[in-house]
CSV table of C-alpha atoms in Angstrom, one decimal:
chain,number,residue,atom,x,y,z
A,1,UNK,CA,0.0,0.0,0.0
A,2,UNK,CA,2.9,2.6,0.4
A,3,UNK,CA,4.5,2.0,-2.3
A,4,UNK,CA,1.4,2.1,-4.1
A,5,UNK,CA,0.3,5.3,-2.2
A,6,UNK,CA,3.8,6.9,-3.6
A,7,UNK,CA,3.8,6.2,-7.0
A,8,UNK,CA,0.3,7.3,-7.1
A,9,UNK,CA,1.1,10.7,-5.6
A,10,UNK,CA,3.5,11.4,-8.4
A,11,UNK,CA,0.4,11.5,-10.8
A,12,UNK,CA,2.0,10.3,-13.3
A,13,UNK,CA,0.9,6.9,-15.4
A,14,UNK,CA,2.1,3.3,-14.0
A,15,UNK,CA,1.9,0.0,-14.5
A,16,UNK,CA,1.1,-1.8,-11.8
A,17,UNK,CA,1.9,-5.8,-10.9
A,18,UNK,CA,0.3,-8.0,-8.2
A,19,UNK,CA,2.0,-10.5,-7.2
A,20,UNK,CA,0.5,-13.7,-4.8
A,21,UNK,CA,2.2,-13.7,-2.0
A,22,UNK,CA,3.2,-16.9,0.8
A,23,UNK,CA,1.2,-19.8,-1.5
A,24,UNK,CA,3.1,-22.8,-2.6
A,25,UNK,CA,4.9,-21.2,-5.6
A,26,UNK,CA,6.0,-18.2,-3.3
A,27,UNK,CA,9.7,-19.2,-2.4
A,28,UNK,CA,10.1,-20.3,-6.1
A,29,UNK,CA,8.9,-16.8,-7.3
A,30,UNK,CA,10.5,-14.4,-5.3
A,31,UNK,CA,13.9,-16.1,-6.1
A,32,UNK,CA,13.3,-15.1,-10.2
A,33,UNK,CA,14.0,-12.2,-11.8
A,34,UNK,CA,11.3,-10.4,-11.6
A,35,UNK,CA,12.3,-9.6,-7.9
A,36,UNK,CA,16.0,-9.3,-8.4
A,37,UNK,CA,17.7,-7.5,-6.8
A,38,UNK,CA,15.1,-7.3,-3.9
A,39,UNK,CA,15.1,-11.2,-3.5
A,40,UNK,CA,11.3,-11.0,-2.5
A,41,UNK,CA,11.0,-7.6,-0.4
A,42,UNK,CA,7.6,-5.8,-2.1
A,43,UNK,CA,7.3,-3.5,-2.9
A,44,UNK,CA,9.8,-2.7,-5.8
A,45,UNK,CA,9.5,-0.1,-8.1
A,46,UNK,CA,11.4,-0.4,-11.7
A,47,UNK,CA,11.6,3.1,-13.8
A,48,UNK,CA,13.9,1.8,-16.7
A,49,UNK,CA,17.1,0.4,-15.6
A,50,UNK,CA,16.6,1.6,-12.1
A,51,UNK,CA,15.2,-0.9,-9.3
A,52,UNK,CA,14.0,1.2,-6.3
A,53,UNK,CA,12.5,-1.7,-2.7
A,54,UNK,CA,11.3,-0.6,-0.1
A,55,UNK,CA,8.8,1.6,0.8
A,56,UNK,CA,10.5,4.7,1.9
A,57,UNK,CA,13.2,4.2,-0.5
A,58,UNK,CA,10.7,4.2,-3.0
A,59,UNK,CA,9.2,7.8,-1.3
A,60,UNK,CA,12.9,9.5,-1.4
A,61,UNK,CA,13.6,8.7,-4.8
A,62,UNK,CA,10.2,9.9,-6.0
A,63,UNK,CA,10.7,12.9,-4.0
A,64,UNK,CA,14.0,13.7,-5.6
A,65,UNK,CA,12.6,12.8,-9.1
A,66,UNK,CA,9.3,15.0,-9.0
A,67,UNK,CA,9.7,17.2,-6.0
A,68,UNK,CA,10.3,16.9,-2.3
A,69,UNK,CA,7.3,19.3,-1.9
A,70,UNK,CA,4.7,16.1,-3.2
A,71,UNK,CA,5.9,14.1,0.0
A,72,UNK,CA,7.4,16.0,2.6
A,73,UNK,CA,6.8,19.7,4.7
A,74,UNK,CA,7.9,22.6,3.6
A,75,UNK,CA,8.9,23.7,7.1
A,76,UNK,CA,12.3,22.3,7.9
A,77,UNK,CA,11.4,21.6,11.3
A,78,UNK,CA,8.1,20.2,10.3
A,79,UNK,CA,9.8,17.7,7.6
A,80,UNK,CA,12.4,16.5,10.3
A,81,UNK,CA,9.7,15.6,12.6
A,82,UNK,CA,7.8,14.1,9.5
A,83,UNK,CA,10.9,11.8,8.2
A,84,UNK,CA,11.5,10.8,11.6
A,85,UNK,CA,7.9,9.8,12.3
A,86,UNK,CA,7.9,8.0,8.7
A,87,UNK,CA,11.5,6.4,9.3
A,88,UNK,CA,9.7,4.9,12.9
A,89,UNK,CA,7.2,3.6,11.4
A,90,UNK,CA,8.9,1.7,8.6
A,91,UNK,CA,11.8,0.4,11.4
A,92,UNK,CA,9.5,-0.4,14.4
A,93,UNK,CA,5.7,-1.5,15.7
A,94,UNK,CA,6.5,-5.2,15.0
A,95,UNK,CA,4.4,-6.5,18.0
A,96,UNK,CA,1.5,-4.2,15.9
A,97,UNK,CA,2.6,-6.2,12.6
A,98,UNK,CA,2.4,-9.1,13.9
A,99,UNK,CA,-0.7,-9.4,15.7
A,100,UNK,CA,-3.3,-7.5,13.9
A,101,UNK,CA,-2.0,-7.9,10.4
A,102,UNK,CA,-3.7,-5.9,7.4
A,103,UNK,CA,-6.6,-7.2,5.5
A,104,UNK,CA,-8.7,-4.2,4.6
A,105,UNK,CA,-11.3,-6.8,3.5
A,106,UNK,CA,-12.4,-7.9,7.0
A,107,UNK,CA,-13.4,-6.4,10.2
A,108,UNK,CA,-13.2,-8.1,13.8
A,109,UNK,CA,-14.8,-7.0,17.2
A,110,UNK,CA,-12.8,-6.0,19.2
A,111,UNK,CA,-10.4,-8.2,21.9
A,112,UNK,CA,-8.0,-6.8,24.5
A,113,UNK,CA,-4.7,-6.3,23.1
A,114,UNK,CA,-1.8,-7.8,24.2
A,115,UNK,CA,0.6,-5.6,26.6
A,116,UNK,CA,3.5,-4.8,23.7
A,117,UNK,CA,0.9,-4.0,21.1
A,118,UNK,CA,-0.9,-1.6,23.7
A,119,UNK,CA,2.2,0.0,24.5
A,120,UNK,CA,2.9,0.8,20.1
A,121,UNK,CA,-0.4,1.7,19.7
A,122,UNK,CA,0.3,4.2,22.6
A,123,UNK,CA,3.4,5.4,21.0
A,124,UNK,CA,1.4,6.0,17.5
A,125,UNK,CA,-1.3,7.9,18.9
A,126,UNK,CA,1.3,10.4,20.7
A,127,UNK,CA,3.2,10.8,17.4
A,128,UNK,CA,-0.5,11.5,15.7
A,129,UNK,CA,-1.1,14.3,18.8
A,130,UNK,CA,2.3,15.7,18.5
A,131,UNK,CA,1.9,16.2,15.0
A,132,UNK,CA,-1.7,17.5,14.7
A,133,UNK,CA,-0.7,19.2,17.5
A,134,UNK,CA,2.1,21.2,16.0
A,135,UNK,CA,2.0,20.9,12.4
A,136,UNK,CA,-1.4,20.5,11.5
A,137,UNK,CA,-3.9,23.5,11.8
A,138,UNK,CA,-3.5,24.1,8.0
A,139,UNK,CA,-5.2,20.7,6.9
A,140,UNK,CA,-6.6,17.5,7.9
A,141,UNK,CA,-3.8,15.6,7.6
A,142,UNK,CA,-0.7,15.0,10.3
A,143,UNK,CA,1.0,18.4,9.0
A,144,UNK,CA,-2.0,19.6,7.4
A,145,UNK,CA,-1.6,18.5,3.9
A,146,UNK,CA,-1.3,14.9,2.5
A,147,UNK,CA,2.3,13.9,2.8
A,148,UNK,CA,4.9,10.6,2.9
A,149,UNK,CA,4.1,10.4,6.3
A,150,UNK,CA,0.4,10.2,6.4
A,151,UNK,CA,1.1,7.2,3.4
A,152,UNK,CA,3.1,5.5,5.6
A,153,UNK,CA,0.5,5.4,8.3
A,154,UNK,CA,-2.4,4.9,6.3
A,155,UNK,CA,-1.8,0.6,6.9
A,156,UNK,CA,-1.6,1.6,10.5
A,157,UNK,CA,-5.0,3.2,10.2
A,158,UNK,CA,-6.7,0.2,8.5
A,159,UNK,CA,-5.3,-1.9,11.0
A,160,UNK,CA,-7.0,-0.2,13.3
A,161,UNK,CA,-10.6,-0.3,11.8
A,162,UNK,CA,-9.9,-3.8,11.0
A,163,UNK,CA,-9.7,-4.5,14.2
A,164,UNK,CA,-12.1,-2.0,15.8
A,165,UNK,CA,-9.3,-0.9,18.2
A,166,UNK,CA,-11.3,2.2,20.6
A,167,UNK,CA,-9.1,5.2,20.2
A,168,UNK,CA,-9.6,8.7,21.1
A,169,UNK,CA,-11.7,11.6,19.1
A,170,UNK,CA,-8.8,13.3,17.9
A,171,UNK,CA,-7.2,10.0,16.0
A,172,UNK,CA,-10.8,8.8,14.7
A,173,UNK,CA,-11.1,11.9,12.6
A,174,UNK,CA,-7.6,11.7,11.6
A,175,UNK,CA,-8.1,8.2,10.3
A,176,UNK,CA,-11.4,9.3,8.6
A,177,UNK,CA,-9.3,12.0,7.0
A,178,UNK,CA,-7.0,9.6,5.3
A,179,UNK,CA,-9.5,6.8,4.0
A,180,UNK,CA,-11.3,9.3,2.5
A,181,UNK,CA,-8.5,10.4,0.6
A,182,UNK,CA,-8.9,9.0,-3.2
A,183,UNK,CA,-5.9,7.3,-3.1
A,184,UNK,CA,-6.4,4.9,-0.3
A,185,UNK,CA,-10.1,4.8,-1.4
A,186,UNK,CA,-8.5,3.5,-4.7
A,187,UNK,CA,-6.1,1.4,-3.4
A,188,UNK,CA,-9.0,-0.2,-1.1
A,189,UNK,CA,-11.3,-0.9,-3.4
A,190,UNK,CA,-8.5,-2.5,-5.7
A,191,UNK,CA,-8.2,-4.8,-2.9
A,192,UNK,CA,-11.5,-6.4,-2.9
A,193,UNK,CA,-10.9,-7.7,-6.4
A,194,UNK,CA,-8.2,-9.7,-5.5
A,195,UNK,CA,-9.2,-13.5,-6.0
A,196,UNK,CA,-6.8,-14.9,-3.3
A,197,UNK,CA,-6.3,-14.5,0.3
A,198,UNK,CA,-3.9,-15.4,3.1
A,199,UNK,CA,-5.2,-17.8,5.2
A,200,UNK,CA,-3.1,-16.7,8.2
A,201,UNK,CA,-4.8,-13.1,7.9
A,202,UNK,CA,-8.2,-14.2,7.6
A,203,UNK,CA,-8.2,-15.7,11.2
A,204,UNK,CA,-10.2,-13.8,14.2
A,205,UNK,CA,-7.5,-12.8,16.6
A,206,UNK,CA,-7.2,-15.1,19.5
């Protein structure tokens, strides 16, 4: 999705490749060309020669190639809290990852959470007040206008209707913010066309 979310924010024309992921052809797959040299880390971008993995990878060399301004704040102490927040996200949160993985296709009522996925969702919603908080009065977005940051979040905020997680006011209307946004309404609605699933994702939390 933020790769996707990227790309799209150029608004430029791509072509765009879905790949199954974790069935029985999976390990066979992601060893093939297609993936080299990323050996199976999605998402990769090709723009002729060049090969560009990994999500925020793929954000910085989009921002150098069409304009830092499409991703990041113009305010230098804005965009250093924004790369930071972005470079978190893509580095930490694994207990999050791991137990409430992303399938924008189903929703579960809500259990209690273990203590180490508590304790990130915590840290998330802080970042979320400490940007709204500071940065942004001019929109509806973390520093007002739609940047890398909010795309690197927006899985976070699926995760968390997925599986009905009770948060405050001030992080419900952010999140209704961002899946309003064409993009990830696009990029959601994509998803429900897909004809396979991962069986491990479509299981009720324990």
């Amino acid at each position: 999705m933020r790769g996707w979310l990227a790309v799209k924010q150029t608004g430029e024309e791509f072509e765009e490749l879905v790949v199954p992921m974790f069935d029985e052809d999976w390990e066979k797959r992601r060893e093939g060309d297609e993936f080299a040299p990323s050996l199976g880390k999605v998402p990769i971008l090709w723009d002729g020669d060049c090969v560009v993995w990994d999500s925020l990878a793929i954000v910085e060399f989009l921002a150098d190639r069409f304009g830092k301004e499409l991703y990041w704040p113009d305010d230098e102490t804005a965009c250093g809290m924004a790369r930071s927040m972005a470079a978190e996200m893509h580095s930490s949160f694994a207990n999050l990852r791991r137990e409430l993985p992303m399938n924008v296709r189903k929703t579960f009522p809500f259990k209690p959470l273990p203590e180490g996925v508590r304790g990130e969702i915590e840290r998330i919603l802080t970042l979320w007040a400490q940007a709204r908080a500071r940065f942004g009065g001019g929109g509806d977005f973390l520093f007002g206008r739609w940047c890398a940051v909010d795309m690197m979040y927006a899985p976070v905020v699926t995760r968390f209707i997925t599986y009905s997680v009770p948060l405050p006011p001030f992080a419900e209307l952010y999140m209704k913010a961002v899946l309003s946004h064409p993009h990830v309404g696009e990029w959601i609605d994509k998803a429900q066309d897909e004809p396979w699933v991962i069986e491990h994702y479509e299981q009720e939390p324990a």
